[in-house]
Amino acid sequence: MDRVRNYISFAVWFVGLSYIALWPLAVAQPMLSLALHGVGALAALWVTARLLWLVLRRLLRAVQPPARWRLALRQGVNAMRPEPPALPPPRWVPPRREFGLRRAPR
């Protein structure tokens, strides 16, 4: 399944980057149908949004808050988590003496 995802990702990136590069030609001479323009525009929008997300994530990773802020945030989140409910102890079951079919002739 990972390979199919990789193939689809490659196709979307290829179509998106191609549509971005060839957009002036595609608009000047409308040879493509509206459906192909829609697919190309959606792929170009996806590529643009993904590139912006990657750049933003890299910038946020470069500017990390101080360690004491992260520790305070982690403690605050842990304080807001509800306590897990107390489960009753498991019921005691005697160990099995027989294996196989019970009450069957041997």
PDB file of N, CA and C in Angstrom:
ATOM      1  N   MET A   1       0.817  -1.186   0.000  1.00  0.00           N
ATOM      2  CA  MET A   1       0.000   0.000   0.000  1.00  0.00           C
ATOM      3  C   MET A   1       0.866   1.258   0.000  1.00  0.00           C
ATOM      4  N   ASP A   2       2.054   1.166   0.617  1.00  0.00           N
ATOM      5  CA  ASP A   2       2.941   2.324   0.632  1.00  0.00           C
ATOM      6  C   ASP A   2       3.387   2.683  -0.783  1.00  0.00           C
ATOM      7  N   ARG A   3       3.575   1.677  -1.608  1.00  0.00           N
ATOM      8  CA  ARG A   3       4.016   1.938  -2.970  1.00  0.00           C
ATOM      9  C   ARG A   3       2.933   2.660  -3.761  1.00  0.00           C
ATOM     10  N   VAL A   4       1.683   2.271  -3.564  1.00  0.00           N
ATOM     11  CA  VAL A   4       0.579   2.946  -4.258  1.00  0.00           C
ATOM     12  C   VAL A   4       0.500   4.395  -3.813  1.00  0.00           C
ATOM     13  N   ARG A   5       0.680   4.623  -2.513  1.00  0.00           N
ATOM     14  CA  ARG A   5       0.660   6.001  -2.003  1.00  0.00           C
ATOM     15  C   ARG A   5       1.800   6.815  -2.616  1.00  0.00           C
ATOM     16  N   ASN A   6       2.970   6.209  -2.738  1.00  0.00           N
ATOM     17  CA  ASN A   6       4.108   6.904  -3.339  1.00  0.00           C
ATOM     18  C   ASN A   6       3.841   7.234  -4.809  1.00  0.00           C
ATOM     19  N   TYR A   7       3.234   6.303  -5.543  1.00  0.00           N
ATOM     20  CA  TYR A   7       2.921   6.557  -6.947  1.00  0.00           C
ATOM     21  C   TYR A   7       1.907   7.694  -7.092  1.00  0.00           C
ATOM     22  N   ILE A   8       0.882   7.677  -6.263  1.00  0.00           N
ATOM     23  CA  ILE A   8      -0.127   8.737  -6.327  1.00  0.00           C
ATOM     24  C   ILE A   8       0.486  10.079  -5.950  1.00  0.00           C
ATOM     25  N   SER A   9       1.322  10.079  -4.914  1.00  0.00           N
ATOM     26  CA  SER A   9       1.987  11.317  -4.501  1.00  0.00           C
ATOM     27  C   SER A   9       2.867  11.863  -5.625  1.00  0.00           C
ATOM     28  N   PHE A  10       3.615  10.981  -6.274  1.00  0.00           N
ATOM     29  CA  PHE A  10       4.451  11.431  -7.387  1.00  0.00           C
ATOM     30  C   PHE A  10       3.601  12.023  -8.506  1.00  0.00           C
ATOM     31  N   ALA A  11       2.498  11.371  -8.837  1.00  0.00           N
ATOM     32  CA  ALA A  11       1.640  11.862  -9.914  1.00  0.00           C
ATOM     33  C   ALA A  11       1.069  13.227  -9.580  1.00  0.00           C
ATOM     34  N   VAL A  12       0.615  13.411  -8.349  1.00  0.00           N
ATOM     35  CA  VAL A  12       0.050  14.715  -7.958  1.00  0.00           C
ATOM     36  C   VAL A  12       1.115  15.796  -8.001  1.00  0.00           C
ATOM     37  N   TRP A  13       2.309  15.502  -7.476  1.00  0.00           N
ATOM     38  CA  TRP A  13       3.386  16.498  -7.519  1.00  0.00           C
ATOM     39  C   TRP A  13       3.773  16.813  -8.962  1.00  0.00           C
ATOM     40  N   PHE A  14       3.861  15.802  -9.806  1.00  0.00           N
ATOM     41  CA  PHE A  14       4.247  16.010 -11.194  1.00  0.00           C
ATOM     42  C   PHE A  14       3.224  16.871 -11.916  1.00  0.00           C
ATOM     43  N   VAL A  15       1.940  16.536 -11.767  1.00  0.00           N
ATOM     44  CA  VAL A  15       0.881  17.314 -12.428  1.00  0.00           C
ATOM     45  C   VAL A  15       0.839  18.731 -11.866  1.00  0.00           C
ATOM     46  N   GLY A  16       0.964  18.858 -10.540  1.00  0.00           N
ATOM     47  CA  GLY A  16       0.906  20.183  -9.928  1.00  0.00           C
ATOM     48  C   GLY A  16       2.045  21.084 -10.364  1.00  0.00           C
ATOM     49  N   LEU A  17       3.260  20.567 -10.314  1.00  0.00           N
ATOM     50  CA  LEU A  17       4.407  21.382 -10.727  1.00  0.00           C
ATOM     51  C   LEU A  17       4.369  21.683 -12.229  1.00  0.00           C
ATOM     52  N   SER A  18       3.914  20.712 -13.029  1.00  0.00           N
ATOM     53  CA  SER A  18       3.798  20.952 -14.472  1.00  0.00           C
ATOM     54  C   SER A  18       2.759  22.013 -14.766  1.00  0.00           C
ATOM     55  N   TYR A  19       1.625  21.957 -14.064  1.00  0.00           N
ATOM     56  CA  TYR A  19       0.576  22.948 -14.300  1.00  0.00           C
ATOM     57  C   TYR A  19       1.033  24.344 -13.872  1.00  0.00           C
ATOM     58  N   ILE A  20       1.792  24.405 -12.756  1.00  0.00           N
ATOM     59  CA  ILE A  20       2.319  25.707 -12.327  1.00  0.00           C
ATOM     60  C   ILE A  20       3.281  26.256 -13.374  1.00  0.00           C
ATOM     61  N   ALA A  21       4.164  25.399 -13.890  1.00  0.00           N
ATOM     62  CA  ALA A  21       5.155  25.853 -14.868  1.00  0.00           C
ATOM     63  C   ALA A  21       4.508  26.223 -16.204  1.00  0.00           C
ATOM     64  N   LEU A  22       3.493  25.472 -16.609  1.00  0.00           N
ATOM     65  CA  LEU A  22       2.877  25.697 -17.920  1.00  0.00           C
ATOM     66  C   LEU A  22       1.575  26.489 -17.843  1.00  0.00           C
ATOM     67  N   TRP A  23       1.289  27.080 -16.703  1.00  0.00           N
ATOM     68  CA  TRP A  23       0.031  27.809 -16.549  1.00  0.00           C
ATOM     69  C   TRP A  23      -0.117  28.966 -17.536  1.00  0.00           C
ATOM     70  N   PRO A  24       0.931  29.763 -17.793  1.00  0.00           N
ATOM     71  CA  PRO A  24       0.751  30.849 -18.777  1.00  0.00           C
ATOM     72  C   PRO A  24       0.362  30.318 -20.162  1.00  0.00           C
ATOM     73  N   LEU A  25       0.913  29.181 -20.560  1.00  0.00           N
ATOM     74  CA  LEU A  25       0.549  28.623 -21.865  1.00  0.00           C
ATOM     75  C   LEU A  25      -0.860  28.040 -21.847  1.00  0.00           C
ATOM     76  N   ALA A  26      -1.235  27.440 -20.744  1.00  0.00           N
ATOM     77  CA  ALA A  26      -2.556  26.817 -20.654  1.00  0.00           C
ATOM     78  C   ALA A  26      -3.668  27.861 -20.668  1.00  0.00           C
ATOM     79  N   VAL A  27      -3.411  29.028 -20.129  1.00  0.00           N
ATOM     80  CA  VAL A  27      -4.426  30.074 -20.101  1.00  0.00           C
ATOM     81  C   VAL A  27      -4.479  30.810 -21.442  1.00  0.00           C
ATOM     82  N   ALA A  28      -3.322  30.993 -22.076  1.00  0.00           N
ATOM     83  CA  ALA A  28      -3.284  31.736 -23.335  1.00  0.00           C
ATOM     84  C   ALA A  28      -3.970  30.964 -24.462  1.00  0.00           C
ATOM     85  N   GLN A  29      -3.781  29.655 -24.515  1.00  0.00           N
ATOM     86  CA  GLN A  29      -4.410  28.839 -25.550  1.00  0.00           C
ATOM     87  C   GLN A  29      -5.232  27.749 -24.875  1.00  0.00           C
ATOM     88  N   PRO A  30      -6.515  27.998 -24.689  1.00  0.00           N
ATOM     89  CA  PRO A  30      -7.339  27.021 -23.959  1.00  0.00           C
ATOM     90  C   PRO A  30      -7.603  25.768 -24.800  1.00  0.00           C
ATOM     91  N   MET A  31      -6.648  24.842 -24.796  1.00  0.00           N
ATOM     92  CA  MET A  31      -6.809  23.587 -25.541  1.00  0.00           C
ATOM     93  C   MET A  31      -7.348  22.481 -24.637  1.00  0.00           C
ATOM     94  N   LEU A  32      -7.212  22.644 -23.339  1.00  0.00           N
ATOM     95  CA  LEU A  32      -7.631  21.603 -22.408  1.00  0.00           C
ATOM     96  C   LEU A  32      -9.087  21.794 -22.007  1.00  0.00           C
ATOM     97  N   SER A  33      -9.726  20.707 -21.622  1.00  0.00           N
ATOM     98  CA  SER A  33     -11.108  20.799 -21.154  1.00  0.00           C
ATOM     99  C   SER A  33     -11.133  21.406 -19.751  1.00  0.00           C
ATOM    100  N   LEU A  34     -12.328  21.759 -19.314  1.00  0.00           N
ATOM    101  CA  LEU A  34     -12.457  22.347 -17.981  1.00  0.00           C
ATOM    102  C   LEU A  34     -12.078  21.341 -16.892  1.00  0.00           C
ATOM    103  N   ALA A  35     -12.365  20.065 -17.128  1.00  0.00           N
ATOM    104  CA  ALA A  35     -12.020  19.049 -16.133  1.00  0.00           C
ATOM    105  C   ALA A  35     -10.502  18.950 -15.960  1.00  0.00           C
ATOM    106  N   LEU A  36      -9.761  18.993 -17.058  1.00  0.00           N
ATOM    107  CA  LEU A  36      -8.301  18.926 -16.952  1.00  0.00           C
ATOM    108  C   LEU A  36      -7.731  20.184 -16.297  1.00  0.00           C
ATOM    109  N   HIS A  37      -8.342  21.340 -16.610  1.00  0.00           N
ATOM    110  CA  HIS A  37      -7.923  22.565 -15.922  1.00  0.00           C
ATOM    111  C   HIS A  37      -8.208  22.466 -14.427  1.00  0.00           C
ATOM    112  N   GLY A  38      -9.339  21.884 -14.064  1.00  0.00           N
ATOM    113  CA  GLY A  38      -9.681  21.723 -12.650  1.00  0.00           C
ATOM    114  C   GLY A  38      -8.716  20.800 -11.934  1.00  0.00           C
ATOM    115  N   VAL A  39      -8.404  19.665 -12.566  1.00  0.00           N
ATOM    116  CA  VAL A  39      -7.460  18.725 -11.958  1.00  0.00           C
ATOM    117  C   VAL A  39      -6.091  19.371 -11.818  1.00  0.00           C
ATOM    118  N   GLY A  40      -5.645  20.066 -12.847  1.00  0.00           N
ATOM    119  CA  GLY A  40      -4.344  20.736 -12.780  1.00  0.00           C
ATOM    120  C   GLY A  40      -4.320  21.823 -11.722  1.00  0.00           C
ATOM    121  N   ALA A  41      -5.401  22.605 -11.630  1.00  0.00           N
ATOM    122  CA  ALA A  41      -5.449  23.667 -10.629  1.00  0.00           C
ATOM    123  C   ALA A  41      -5.473  23.090  -9.219  1.00  0.00           C
ATOM    124  N   LEU A  42      -6.218  21.998  -9.008  1.00  0.00           N
ATOM    125  CA  LEU A  42      -6.243  21.376  -7.682  1.00  0.00           C
ATOM    126  C   LEU A  42      -4.873  20.808  -7.318  1.00  0.00           C
ATOM    127  N   ALA A  43      -4.208  20.174  -8.261  1.00  0.00           N
ATOM    128  CA  ALA A  43      -2.873  19.643  -7.992  1.00  0.00           C
ATOM    129  C   ALA A  43      -1.887  20.773  -7.706  1.00  0.00           C
ATOM    130  N   ALA A  44      -1.998  21.870  -8.455  1.00  0.00           N
ATOM    131  CA  ALA A  44      -1.112  23.018  -8.219  1.00  0.00           C
ATOM    132  C   ALA A  44      -1.390  23.632  -6.852  1.00  0.00           C
ATOM    133  N   LEU A  45      -2.661  23.703  -6.466  1.00  0.00           N
ATOM    134  CA  LEU A  45      -3.010  24.229  -5.146  1.00  0.00           C
ATOM    135  C   LEU A  45      -2.460  23.326  -4.051  1.00  0.00           C
ATOM    136  N   TRP A  46      -2.564  22.005  -4.236  1.00  0.00           N
ATOM    137  CA  TRP A  46      -2.033  21.056  -3.254  1.00  0.00           C
ATOM    138  C   TRP A  46      -0.513  21.199  -3.120  1.00  0.00           C
ATOM    139  N   VAL A  47       0.180  21.307  -4.249  1.00  0.00           N
ATOM    140  CA  VAL A  47       1.641  21.442  -4.215  1.00  0.00           C
ATOM    141  C   VAL A  47       2.032  22.739  -3.517  1.00  0.00           C
ATOM    142  N   THR A  48       1.345  23.817  -3.822  1.00  0.00           N
ATOM    143  CA  THR A  48       1.651  25.102  -3.192  1.00  0.00           C
ATOM    144  C   THR A  48       1.402  25.052  -1.694  1.00  0.00           C
ATOM    145  N   ALA A  49       0.263  24.491  -1.289  1.00  0.00           N
ATOM    146  CA  ALA A  49      -0.044  24.395   0.136  1.00  0.00           C
ATOM    147  C   ALA A  49       0.958  23.491   0.851  1.00  0.00           C
ATOM    148  N   ARG A  50       1.338  22.400   0.215  1.00  0.00           N
ATOM    149  CA  ARG A  50       2.295  21.480   0.834  1.00  0.00           C
ATOM    150  C   ARG A  50       3.673  22.128   0.985  1.00  0.00           C
ATOM    151  N   LEU A  51       4.107  22.866  -0.031  1.00  0.00           N
ATOM    152  CA  LEU A  51       5.397  23.553   0.069  1.00  0.00           C
ATOM    153  C   LEU A  51       5.374  24.613   1.166  1.00  0.00           C
ATOM    154  N   LEU A  52       4.270  25.362   1.254  1.00  0.00           N
ATOM    155  CA  LEU A  52       4.155  26.364   2.325  1.00  0.00           C
ATOM    156  C   LEU A  52       4.165  25.688   3.693  1.00  0.00           C
ATOM    157  N   TRP A  53       3.483  24.549   3.823  1.00  0.00           N
ATOM    158  CA  TRP A  53       3.464  23.832   5.093  1.00  0.00           C
ATOM    159  C   TRP A  53       4.863  23.337   5.463  1.00  0.00           C
ATOM    160  N   LEU A  54       5.613  22.823   4.489  1.00  0.00           N
ATOM    161  CA  LEU A  54       6.966  22.341   4.772  1.00  0.00           C
ATOM    162  C   LEU A  54       7.880  23.476   5.211  1.00  0.00           C
ATOM    163  N   VAL A  55       7.768  24.634   4.553  1.00  0.00           N
ATOM    164  CA  VAL A  55       8.594  25.788   4.922  1.00  0.00           C
ATOM    165  C   VAL A  55       8.211  26.280   6.312  1.00  0.00           C
ATOM    166  N   LEU A  56       6.912  26.376   6.582  1.00  0.00           N
ATOM    167  CA  LEU A  56       6.453  26.843   7.893  1.00  0.00           C
ATOM    168  C   LEU A  56       6.887  25.880   9.000  1.00  0.00           C
ATOM    169  N   ARG A  57       6.781  24.583   8.745  1.00  0.00           N
ATOM    170  CA  ARG A  57       7.190  23.605   9.746  1.00  0.00           C
ATOM    171  C   ARG A  57       8.685  23.692  10.030  1.00  0.00           C
ATOM    172  N   ARG A  58       9.475  23.903   8.985  1.00  0.00           N
ATOM    173  CA  ARG A  58      10.919  24.034   9.179  1.00  0.00           C
ATOM    174  C   ARG A  58      11.248  25.299   9.975  1.00  0.00           C
ATOM    175  N   LEU A  59      10.525  26.406   9.699  1.00  0.00           N
ATOM    176  CA  LEU A  59      10.761  27.632  10.465  1.00  0.00           C
ATOM    177  C   LEU A  59      10.357  27.466  11.925  1.00  0.00           C
ATOM    178  N   LEU A  60       9.238  26.802  12.163  1.00  0.00           N
ATOM    179  CA  LEU A  60       8.810  26.587  13.541  1.00  0.00           C
ATOM    180  C   LEU A  60       9.753  25.648  14.280  1.00  0.00           C
ATOM    181  N   ARG A  61      10.315  24.694  13.585  1.00  0.00           N
ATOM    182  CA  ARG A  61      11.270  23.793  14.215  1.00  0.00           C
ATOM    183  C   ARG A  61      12.558  24.537  14.554  1.00  0.00           C
ATOM    184  N   ALA A  62      12.942  25.519  13.740  1.00  0.00           N
ATOM    185  CA  ALA A  62      14.166  26.280  13.993  1.00  0.00           C
ATOM    186  C   ALA A  62      13.993  27.215  15.188  1.00  0.00           C
ATOM    187  N   VAL A  63      12.766  27.701  15.400  1.00  0.00           N
ATOM    188  CA  VAL A  63      12.500  28.638  16.492  1.00  0.00           C
ATOM    189  C   VAL A  63      11.706  27.897  17.558  1.00  0.00           C
ATOM    190  N   GLN A  64      12.388  27.114  18.371  1.00  0.00           N
ATOM    191  CA  GLN A  64      11.718  26.355  19.419  1.00  0.00           C
ATOM    192  C   GLN A  64      11.649  27.182  20.691  1.00  0.00           C
ATOM    193  N   PRO A  65      10.562  27.030  21.429  1.00  0.00           N
ATOM    194  CA  PRO A  65      10.476  27.747  22.706  1.00  0.00           C
ATOM    195  C   PRO A  65      11.474  27.172  23.711  1.00  0.00           C
ATOM    196  N   PRO A  66      11.788  27.929  24.742  1.00  0.00           N
ATOM    197  CA  PRO A  66      12.730  27.426  25.754  1.00  0.00           C
ATOM    198  C   PRO A  66      12.217  26.141  26.406  1.00  0.00           C
ATOM    199  N   ALA A  67      13.144  25.385  26.966  1.00  0.00           N
ATOM    200  CA  ALA A  67      12.796  24.086  27.550  1.00  0.00           C
ATOM    201  C   ALA A  67      11.824  24.240  28.713  1.00  0.00           C
ATOM    202  N   ARG A  68      11.947  25.311  29.493  1.00  0.00           N
ATOM    203  CA  ARG A  68      11.048  25.464  30.638  1.00  0.00           C
ATOM    204  C   ARG A  68       9.611  25.719  30.179  1.00  0.00           C
ATOM    205  N   TRP A  69       9.427  26.376  29.024  1.00  0.00           N
ATOM    206  CA  TRP A  69       8.067  26.570  28.496  1.00  0.00           C
ATOM    207  C   TRP A  69       7.474  25.242  28.055  1.00  0.00           C
ATOM    208  N   ARG A  70       8.292  24.434  27.382  1.00  0.00           N
ATOM    209  CA  ARG A  70       7.797  23.126  26.952  1.00  0.00           C
ATOM    210  C   ARG A  70       7.433  22.258  28.144  1.00  0.00           C
ATOM    211  N   LEU A  71       8.262  22.305  29.204  1.00  0.00           N
ATOM    212  CA  LEU A  71       7.985  21.530  30.406  1.00  0.00           C
ATOM    213  C   LEU A  71       6.692  22.006  31.063  1.00  0.00           C
ATOM    214  N   ALA A  72       6.491  23.331  31.145  1.00  0.00           N
ATOM    215  CA  ALA A  72       5.268  23.868  31.744  1.00  0.00           C
ATOM    216  C   ALA A  72       4.047  23.482  30.914  1.00  0.00           C
ATOM    217  N   LEU A  73       4.168  23.511  29.609  1.00  0.00           N
ATOM    218  CA  LEU A  73       3.053  23.127  28.751  1.00  0.00           C
ATOM    219  C   LEU A  73       2.728  21.645  28.922  1.00  0.00           C
ATOM    220  N   ARG A  74       3.758  20.796  28.985  1.00  0.00           N
ATOM    221  CA  ARG A  74       3.536  19.370  29.161  1.00  0.00           C
ATOM    222  C   ARG A  74       2.868  19.086  30.511  1.00  0.00           C
ATOM    223  N   GLN A  75       3.295  19.784  31.579  1.00  0.00           N
ATOM    224  CA  GLN A  75       2.679  19.582  32.887  1.00  0.00           C
ATOM    225  C   GLN A  75       1.229  20.058  32.892  1.00  0.00           C
ATOM    226  N   GLY A  76       0.965  21.155  32.176  1.00  0.00           N
ATOM    227  CA  GLY A  76      -0.413  21.650  32.100  1.00  0.00           C
ATOM    228  C   GLY A  76      -1.317  20.680  31.362  1.00  0.00           C
ATOM    229  N   VAL A  77      -0.816  20.104  30.295  1.00  0.00           N
ATOM    230  CA  VAL A  77      -1.607  19.131  29.541  1.00  0.00           C
ATOM    231  C   VAL A  77      -1.851  17.891  30.387  1.00  0.00           C
ATOM    232  N   ASN A  78      -0.824  17.433  31.094  1.00  0.00           N
ATOM    233  CA  ASN A  78      -0.989  16.258  31.951  1.00  0.00           C
ATOM    234  C   ASN A  78      -1.964  16.529  33.084  1.00  0.00           C
ATOM    235  N   ALA A  79      -2.005  17.766  33.592  1.00  0.00           N
ATOM    236  CA  ALA A  79      -2.931  18.100  34.671  1.00  0.00           C
ATOM    237  C   ALA A  79      -4.375  18.107  34.178  1.00  0.00           C
ATOM    238  N   MET A  80      -4.594  18.417  32.902  1.00  0.00           N
ATOM    239  CA  MET A  80      -5.955  18.470  32.361  1.00  0.00           C
ATOM    240  C   MET A  80      -6.483  17.095  31.975  1.00  0.00           C
ATOM    241  N   ARG A  81      -5.623  16.101  31.839  1.00  0.00           N
ATOM    242  CA  ARG A  81      -6.072  14.767  31.451  1.00  0.00           C
ATOM    243  C   ARG A  81      -6.850  14.134  32.585  1.00  0.00           C
ATOM    244  N   PRO A  82      -7.967  13.513  32.272  1.00  0.00           N
ATOM    245  CA  PRO A  82      -8.720  12.857  33.345  1.00  0.00           C
ATOM    246  C   PRO A  82      -8.016  11.586  33.803  1.00  0.00           C
ATOM    247  N   GLU A  83      -8.223  11.270  35.076  1.00  0.00           N
ATOM    248  CA  GLU A  83      -7.645  10.045  35.626  1.00  0.00           C
ATOM    249  C   GLU A  83      -8.365   8.844  35.024  1.00  0.00           C
ATOM    250  N   PRO A  84      -7.641   7.798  34.705  1.00  0.00           N
ATOM    251  CA  PRO A  84      -8.328   6.613  34.183  1.00  0.00           C
ATOM    252  C   PRO A  84      -9.196   5.995  35.273  1.00  0.00           C
ATOM    253  N   PRO A  85     -10.342   5.447  34.899  1.00  0.00           N
ATOM    254  CA  PRO A  85     -11.219   4.867  35.919  1.00  0.00           C
ATOM    255  C   PRO A  85     -10.566   3.649  36.566  1.00  0.00           C
ATOM    256  N   ALA A  86     -10.825   3.520  37.851  1.00  0.00           N
ATOM    257  CA  ALA A  86     -10.262   2.382  38.586  1.00  0.00           C
ATOM    258  C   ALA A  86     -11.037   1.127  38.204  1.00  0.00           C
ATOM    259  N   LEU A  87     -10.343   0.134  37.707  1.00  0.00           N
ATOM    260  CA  LEU A  87     -10.976  -1.111  37.303  1.00  0.00           C
ATOM    261  C   LEU A  87     -10.971  -2.084  38.473  1.00  0.00           C
ATOM    262  N   PRO A  88     -12.018  -2.869  38.603  1.00  0.00           N
ATOM    263  CA  PRO A  88     -12.001  -3.869  39.673  1.00  0.00           C
ATOM    264  C   PRO A  88     -10.945  -4.935  39.364  1.00  0.00           C
ATOM    265  N   PRO A  89     -10.433  -5.586  40.392  1.00  0.00           N
ATOM    266  CA  PRO A  89      -9.417  -6.618  40.127  1.00  0.00           C
ATOM    267  C   PRO A  89     -10.032  -7.758  39.327  1.00  0.00           C
ATOM    268  N   PRO A  90      -9.224  -8.431  38.516  1.00  0.00           N
ATOM    269  CA  PRO A  90      -9.782  -9.515  37.713  1.00  0.00           C
ATOM    270  C   PRO A  90     -10.300 -10.649  38.599  1.00  0.00           C
ATOM    271  N   ARG A  91     -11.351 -11.317  38.136  1.00  0.00           N
ATOM    272  CA  ARG A  91     -11.973 -12.412  38.875  1.00  0.00           C
ATOM    273  C   ARG A  91     -11.044 -13.627  38.849  1.00  0.00           C
ATOM    274  N   TRP A  92     -10.925 -14.297  39.984  1.00  0.00           N
ATOM    275  CA  TRP A  92     -10.048 -15.461  40.063  1.00  0.00           C
ATOM    276  C   TRP A  92     -10.736 -16.646  39.415  1.00  0.00           C
ATOM    277  N   VAL A  93     -10.011 -17.336  38.540  1.00  0.00           N
ATOM    278  CA  VAL A  93     -10.524 -18.522  37.860  1.00  0.00           C
ATOM    279  C   VAL A  93      -9.576 -19.662  38.160  1.00  0.00           C
ATOM    280  N   PRO A  94     -10.096 -20.826  38.591  1.00  0.00           N
ATOM    281  CA  PRO A  94      -9.188 -21.934  38.888  1.00  0.00           C
ATOM    282  C   PRO A  94      -8.502 -22.418  37.614  1.00  0.00           C
ATOM    283  N   PRO A  95      -7.278 -22.927  37.725  1.00  0.00           N
ATOM    284  CA  PRO A  95      -6.583 -23.413  36.533  1.00  0.00           C
ATOM    285  C   PRO A  95      -7.274 -24.640  35.957  1.00  0.00           C
ATOM    286  N   ARG A  96      -7.081 -24.862  34.673  1.00  0.00           N
ATOM    287  CA  ARG A  96      -7.728 -25.994  34.000  1.00  0.00           C
ATOM    288  C   ARG A  96      -7.019 -27.291  34.347  1.00  0.00           C
ATOM    289  N   ARG A  97      -7.822 -28.326  34.494  1.00  0.00           N
ATOM    290  CA  ARG A  97      -7.260 -29.659  34.738  1.00  0.00           C
ATOM    291  C   ARG A  97      -7.323 -30.491  33.470  1.00  0.00           C
ATOM    292  N   GLU A  98      -8.244 -30.149  32.580  1.00  0.00           N
ATOM    293  CA  GLU A  98      -8.441 -30.924  31.360  1.00  0.00           C
ATOM    294  C   GLU A  98      -8.177 -30.029  30.156  1.00  0.00           C
ATOM    295  N   PHE A  99      -7.734 -30.646  29.098  1.00  0.00           N
ATOM    296  CA  PHE A  99      -7.558 -29.936  27.836  1.00  0.00           C
ATOM    297  C   PHE A  99      -8.277 -30.729  26.765  1.00  0.00           C
ATOM    298  N   GLY A 100      -8.947 -30.061  25.881  1.00  0.00           N
ATOM    299  CA  GLY A 100      -9.701 -30.755  24.842  1.00  0.00           C
ATOM    300  C   GLY A 100     -11.192 -30.683  25.141  1.00  0.00           C
ATOM    301  N   LEU A 101     -11.929 -31.674  24.682  1.00  0.00           N
ATOM    302  CA  LEU A 101     -13.371 -31.689  24.878  1.00  0.00           C
ATOM    303  C   LEU A 101     -13.698 -32.194  26.284  1.00  0.00           C
ATOM    304  N   ARG A 102     -14.532 -31.489  26.987  1.00  0.00           N
ATOM    305  CA  ARG A 102     -14.928 -31.897  28.327  1.00  0.00           C
ATOM    306  C   ARG A 102     -16.083 -32.902  28.259  1.00  0.00           C
ATOM    307  N   ARG A 103     -16.072 -33.813  29.144  1.00  0.00           N
ATOM    308  CA  ARG A 103     -17.112 -34.818  29.279  1.00  0.00           C
ATOM    309  C   ARG A 103     -17.290 -35.640  28.005  1.00  0.00           C
ATOM    310  N   ALA A 104     -16.256 -35.795  27.237  1.00  0.00           N
ATOM    311  CA  ALA A 104     -16.310 -36.631  26.035  1.00  0.00           C
ATOM    312  C   ALA A 104     -15.611 -37.954  26.324  1.00  0.00           C
ATOM    313  N   PRO A 105     -16.095 -39.050  25.751  1.00  0.00           N
ATOM    314  CA  PRO A 105     -15.417 -40.327  26.011  1.00  0.00           C
ATOM    315  C   PRO A 105     -13.993 -40.302  25.444  1.00  0.00           C
ATOM    316  N   ARG A 106     -13.092 -40.953  26.157  1.00  0.00           N
ATOM    317  CA  ARG A 106     -11.692 -40.920  25.713  1.00  0.00           C
ATOM    318  C   ARG A 106     -11.360 -42.078  24.877  1.00  0.00           C
TER     319      ARG A 106
END
